[in-house]
mmCIF file of C-alpha atoms in Angstrom:
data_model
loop_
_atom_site.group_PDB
_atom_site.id
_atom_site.type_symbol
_atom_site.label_atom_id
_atom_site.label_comp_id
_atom_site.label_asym_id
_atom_site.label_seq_id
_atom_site.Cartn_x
_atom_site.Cartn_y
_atom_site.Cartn_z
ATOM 1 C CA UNK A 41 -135.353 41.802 -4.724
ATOM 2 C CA UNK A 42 -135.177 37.999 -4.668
ATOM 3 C CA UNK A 43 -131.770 36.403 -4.167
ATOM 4 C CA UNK A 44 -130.945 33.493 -6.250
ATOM 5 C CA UNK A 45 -131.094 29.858 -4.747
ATOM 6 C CA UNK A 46 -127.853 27.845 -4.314
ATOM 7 C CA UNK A 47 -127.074 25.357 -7.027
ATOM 8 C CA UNK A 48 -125.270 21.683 -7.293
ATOM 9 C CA UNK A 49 -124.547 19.614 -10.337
ATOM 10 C CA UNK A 50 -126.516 16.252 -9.401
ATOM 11 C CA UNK A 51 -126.253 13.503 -12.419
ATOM 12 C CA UNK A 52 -125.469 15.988 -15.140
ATOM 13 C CA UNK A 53 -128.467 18.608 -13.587
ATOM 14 C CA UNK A 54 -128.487 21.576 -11.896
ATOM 15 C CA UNK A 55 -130.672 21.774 -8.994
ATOM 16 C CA UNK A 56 -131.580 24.329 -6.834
ATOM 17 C CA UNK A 57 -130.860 23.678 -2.862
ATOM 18 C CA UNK A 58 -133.260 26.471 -1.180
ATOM 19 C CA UNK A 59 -133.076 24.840 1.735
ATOM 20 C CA UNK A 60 -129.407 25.873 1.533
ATOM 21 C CA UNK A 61 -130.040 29.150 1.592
ATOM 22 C CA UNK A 62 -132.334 29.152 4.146
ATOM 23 C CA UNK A 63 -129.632 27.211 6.590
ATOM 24 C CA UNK A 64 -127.829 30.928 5.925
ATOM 25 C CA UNK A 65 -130.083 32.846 6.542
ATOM 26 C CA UNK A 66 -131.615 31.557 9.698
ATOM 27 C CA UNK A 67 -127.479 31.437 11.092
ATOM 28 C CA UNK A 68 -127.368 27.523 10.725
ATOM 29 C CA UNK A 69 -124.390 28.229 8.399
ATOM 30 C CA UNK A 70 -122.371 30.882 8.918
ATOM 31 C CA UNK A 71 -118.765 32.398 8.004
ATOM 32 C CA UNK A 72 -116.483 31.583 10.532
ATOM 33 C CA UNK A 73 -112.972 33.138 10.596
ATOM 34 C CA UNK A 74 -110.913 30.621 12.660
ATOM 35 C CA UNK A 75 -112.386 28.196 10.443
ATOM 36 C CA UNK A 76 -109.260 27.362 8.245
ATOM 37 C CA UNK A 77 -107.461 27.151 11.610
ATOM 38 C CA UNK A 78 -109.121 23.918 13.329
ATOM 39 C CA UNK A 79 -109.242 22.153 9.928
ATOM 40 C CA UNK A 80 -106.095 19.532 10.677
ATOM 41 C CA UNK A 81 -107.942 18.886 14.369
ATOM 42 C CA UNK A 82 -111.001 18.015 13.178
ATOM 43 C CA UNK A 83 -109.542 15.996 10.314
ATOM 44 C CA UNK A 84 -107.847 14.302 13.091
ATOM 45 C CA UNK A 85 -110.726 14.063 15.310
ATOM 46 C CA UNK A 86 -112.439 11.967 11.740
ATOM 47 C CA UNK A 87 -109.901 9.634 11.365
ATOM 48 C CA UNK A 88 -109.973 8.928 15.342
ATOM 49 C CA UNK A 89 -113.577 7.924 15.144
ATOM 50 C CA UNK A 90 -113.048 6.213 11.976
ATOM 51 C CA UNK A 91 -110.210 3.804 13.719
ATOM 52 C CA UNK A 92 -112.632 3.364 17.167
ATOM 53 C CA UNK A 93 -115.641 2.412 14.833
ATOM 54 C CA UNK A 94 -113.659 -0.415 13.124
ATOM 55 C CA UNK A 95 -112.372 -1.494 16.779
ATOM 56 C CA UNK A 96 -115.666 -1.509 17.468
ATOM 57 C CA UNK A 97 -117.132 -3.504 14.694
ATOM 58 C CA UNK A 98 -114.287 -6.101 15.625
ATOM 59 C CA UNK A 99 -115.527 -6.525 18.676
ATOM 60 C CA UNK A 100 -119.114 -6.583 17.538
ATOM 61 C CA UNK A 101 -120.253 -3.622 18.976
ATOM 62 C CA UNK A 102 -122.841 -2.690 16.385
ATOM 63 C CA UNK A 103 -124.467 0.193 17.807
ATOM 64 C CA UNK A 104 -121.654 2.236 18.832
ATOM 65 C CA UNK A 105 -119.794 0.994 15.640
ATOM 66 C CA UNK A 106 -122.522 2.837 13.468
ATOM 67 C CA UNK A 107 -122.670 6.170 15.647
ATOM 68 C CA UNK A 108 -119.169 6.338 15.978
ATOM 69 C CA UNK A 109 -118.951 5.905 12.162
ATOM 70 C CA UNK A 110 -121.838 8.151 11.219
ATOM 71 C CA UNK A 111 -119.207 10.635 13.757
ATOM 72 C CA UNK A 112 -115.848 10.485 11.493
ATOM 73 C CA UNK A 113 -118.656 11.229 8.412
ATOM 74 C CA UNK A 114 -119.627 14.242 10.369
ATOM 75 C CA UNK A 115 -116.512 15.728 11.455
ATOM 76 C CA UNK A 116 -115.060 14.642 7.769
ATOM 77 C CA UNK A 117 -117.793 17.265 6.612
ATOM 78 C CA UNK A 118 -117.543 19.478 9.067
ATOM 79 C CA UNK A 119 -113.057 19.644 8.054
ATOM 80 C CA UNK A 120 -114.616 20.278 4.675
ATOM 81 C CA UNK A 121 -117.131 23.373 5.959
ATOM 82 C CA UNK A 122 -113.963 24.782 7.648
ATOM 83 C CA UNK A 123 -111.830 24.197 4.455
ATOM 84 C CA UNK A 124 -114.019 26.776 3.118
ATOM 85 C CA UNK A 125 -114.224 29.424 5.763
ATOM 86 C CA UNK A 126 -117.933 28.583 7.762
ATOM 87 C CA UNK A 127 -119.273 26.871 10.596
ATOM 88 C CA UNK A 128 -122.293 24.717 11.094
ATOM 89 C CA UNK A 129 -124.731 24.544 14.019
ATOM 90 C CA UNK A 130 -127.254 22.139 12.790
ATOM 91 C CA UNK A 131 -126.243 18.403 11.386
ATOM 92 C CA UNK A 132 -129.390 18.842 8.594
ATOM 93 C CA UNK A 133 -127.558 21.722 7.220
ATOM 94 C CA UNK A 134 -124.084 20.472 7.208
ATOM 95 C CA UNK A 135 -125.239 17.970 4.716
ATOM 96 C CA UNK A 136 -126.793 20.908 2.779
ATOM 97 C CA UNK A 137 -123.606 22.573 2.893
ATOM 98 C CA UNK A 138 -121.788 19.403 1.183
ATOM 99 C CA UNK A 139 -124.159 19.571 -1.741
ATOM 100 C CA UNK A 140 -123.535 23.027 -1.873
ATOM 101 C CA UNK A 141 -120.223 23.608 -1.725
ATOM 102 C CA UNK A 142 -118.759 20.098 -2.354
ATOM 103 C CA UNK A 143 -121.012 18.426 -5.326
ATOM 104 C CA UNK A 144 -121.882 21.668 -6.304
ATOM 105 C CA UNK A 145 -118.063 21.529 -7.847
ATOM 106 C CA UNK A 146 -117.505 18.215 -8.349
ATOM 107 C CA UNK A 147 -115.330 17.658 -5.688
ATOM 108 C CA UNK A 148 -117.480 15.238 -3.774
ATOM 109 C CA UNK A 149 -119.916 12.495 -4.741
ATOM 110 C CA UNK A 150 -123.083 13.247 -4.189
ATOM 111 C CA UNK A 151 -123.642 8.856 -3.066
ATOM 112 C CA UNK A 152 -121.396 9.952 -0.402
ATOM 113 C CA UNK A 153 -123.687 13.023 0.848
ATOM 114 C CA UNK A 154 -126.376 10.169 0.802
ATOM 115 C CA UNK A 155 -123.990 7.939 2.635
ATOM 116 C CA UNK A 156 -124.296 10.730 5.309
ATOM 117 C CA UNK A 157 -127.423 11.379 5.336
ATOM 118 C CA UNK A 158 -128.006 7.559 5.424
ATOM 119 C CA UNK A 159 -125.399 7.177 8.496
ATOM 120 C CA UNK A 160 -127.762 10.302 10.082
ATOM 121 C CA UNK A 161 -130.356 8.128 10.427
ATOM 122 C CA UNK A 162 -128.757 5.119 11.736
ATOM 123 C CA UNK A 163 -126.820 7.089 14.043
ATOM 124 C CA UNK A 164 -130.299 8.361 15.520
ATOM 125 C CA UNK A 165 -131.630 5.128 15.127
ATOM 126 C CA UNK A 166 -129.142 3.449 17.099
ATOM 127 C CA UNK A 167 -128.624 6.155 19.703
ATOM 128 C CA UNK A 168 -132.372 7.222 20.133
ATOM 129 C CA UNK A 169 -134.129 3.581 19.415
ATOM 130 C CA UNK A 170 -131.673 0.822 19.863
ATOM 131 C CA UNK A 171 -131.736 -0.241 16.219
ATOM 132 C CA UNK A 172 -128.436 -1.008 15.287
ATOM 133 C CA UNK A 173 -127.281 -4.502 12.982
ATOM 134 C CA UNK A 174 -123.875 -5.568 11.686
ATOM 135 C CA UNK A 175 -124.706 -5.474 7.930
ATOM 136 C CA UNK A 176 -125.542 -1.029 8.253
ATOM 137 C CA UNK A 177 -122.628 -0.850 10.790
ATOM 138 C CA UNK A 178 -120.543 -2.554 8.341
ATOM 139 C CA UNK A 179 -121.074 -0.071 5.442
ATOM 140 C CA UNK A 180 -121.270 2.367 7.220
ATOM 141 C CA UNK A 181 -117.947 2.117 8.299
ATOM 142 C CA UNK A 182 -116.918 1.750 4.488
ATOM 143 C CA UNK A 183 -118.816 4.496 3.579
ATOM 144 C CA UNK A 184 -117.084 6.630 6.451
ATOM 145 C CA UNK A 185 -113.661 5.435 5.837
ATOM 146 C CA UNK A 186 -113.817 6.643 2.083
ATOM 147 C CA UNK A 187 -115.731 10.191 3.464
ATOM 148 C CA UNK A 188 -112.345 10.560 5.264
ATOM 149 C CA UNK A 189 -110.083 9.764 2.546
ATOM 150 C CA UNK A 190 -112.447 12.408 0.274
ATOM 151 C CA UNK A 191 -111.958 14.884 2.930
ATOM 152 C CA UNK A 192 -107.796 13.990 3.425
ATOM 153 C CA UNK A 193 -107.370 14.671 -0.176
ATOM 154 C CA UNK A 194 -109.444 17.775 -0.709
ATOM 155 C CA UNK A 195 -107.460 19.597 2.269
ATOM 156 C CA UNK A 196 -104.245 18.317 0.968
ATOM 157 C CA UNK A 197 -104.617 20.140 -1.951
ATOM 158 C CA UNK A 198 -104.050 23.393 -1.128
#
């Protein structure tokens, strides 16, 4: 029997995220009971890195400005992923997870999933190749700062 393939509302579309399901069932996503527990310390742990980025960018300190952005967009998600109960251990399907769960309901914007995916790369870029500029750290930081601010008000809801 063939399981059906997570879905996400994308521009009006449905759209099927196999890759999703294959995060699950290879363990890169899985239910995690403390979960709802460490959701106020990792928001906390976002909003940290977003205030160090923007020190950082002040000081023109491109590179770690955009990693330590692309960080408060990760651990933003990652509150999100323990909002709902699960765990990550891969980045790649964290971002799945957002489309999933997140767009998938209309809770987040799917140009801010692409913000993260964007930040991804830049992170890796600046961390594993030295490419780093002001203009990318600069949105980035943007970018992050409204992640957060996505992620503060979903939690808040309760």
């Amino acid at each position: 029997m063939r399981r059906s393939c997570a879905m996400v509302l994308y521009y009006g579309r449905k759209m099927k995220l196999p890759e999703f399901d294959e995060c699950v069932r290879k363990g890169k996503i899985v239910r995690f009971p403390a979960a709802k527990k460490l959701v106020t310390k990792e928001l906390d742990v976002a909003k940290e890195d977003l205030i160090t980025a923007q020190k950082s960018i002040k000081q023109k300190d491109y590179k770690w400005a955009t990693i330590q952005a692309y960080y408060a967009m990760f651990h933003a998600a990652r509150t999100l992923l323990y909002y709902k109960g699960y765990r990550e251990k891969s980045h790649y399907c964290l971002i799945l997870a957002m489309k999933s769960f997140y767009v998938g309901e209309g809770t987040l914007e799917m140009r801010l999933v692409e913000a993260l995916q964007m930040a991804k790369a830049l992170r890796e870029g600046a961390d594993y190749e030295n490419t780093f500029d002001a203009d990318s750290a600069r949105v980035l930081i943007e970018q992050a700062g409204e992640f957060v601010t996505t992620a503060v008000k979903v939690v808040s809801k309760k």
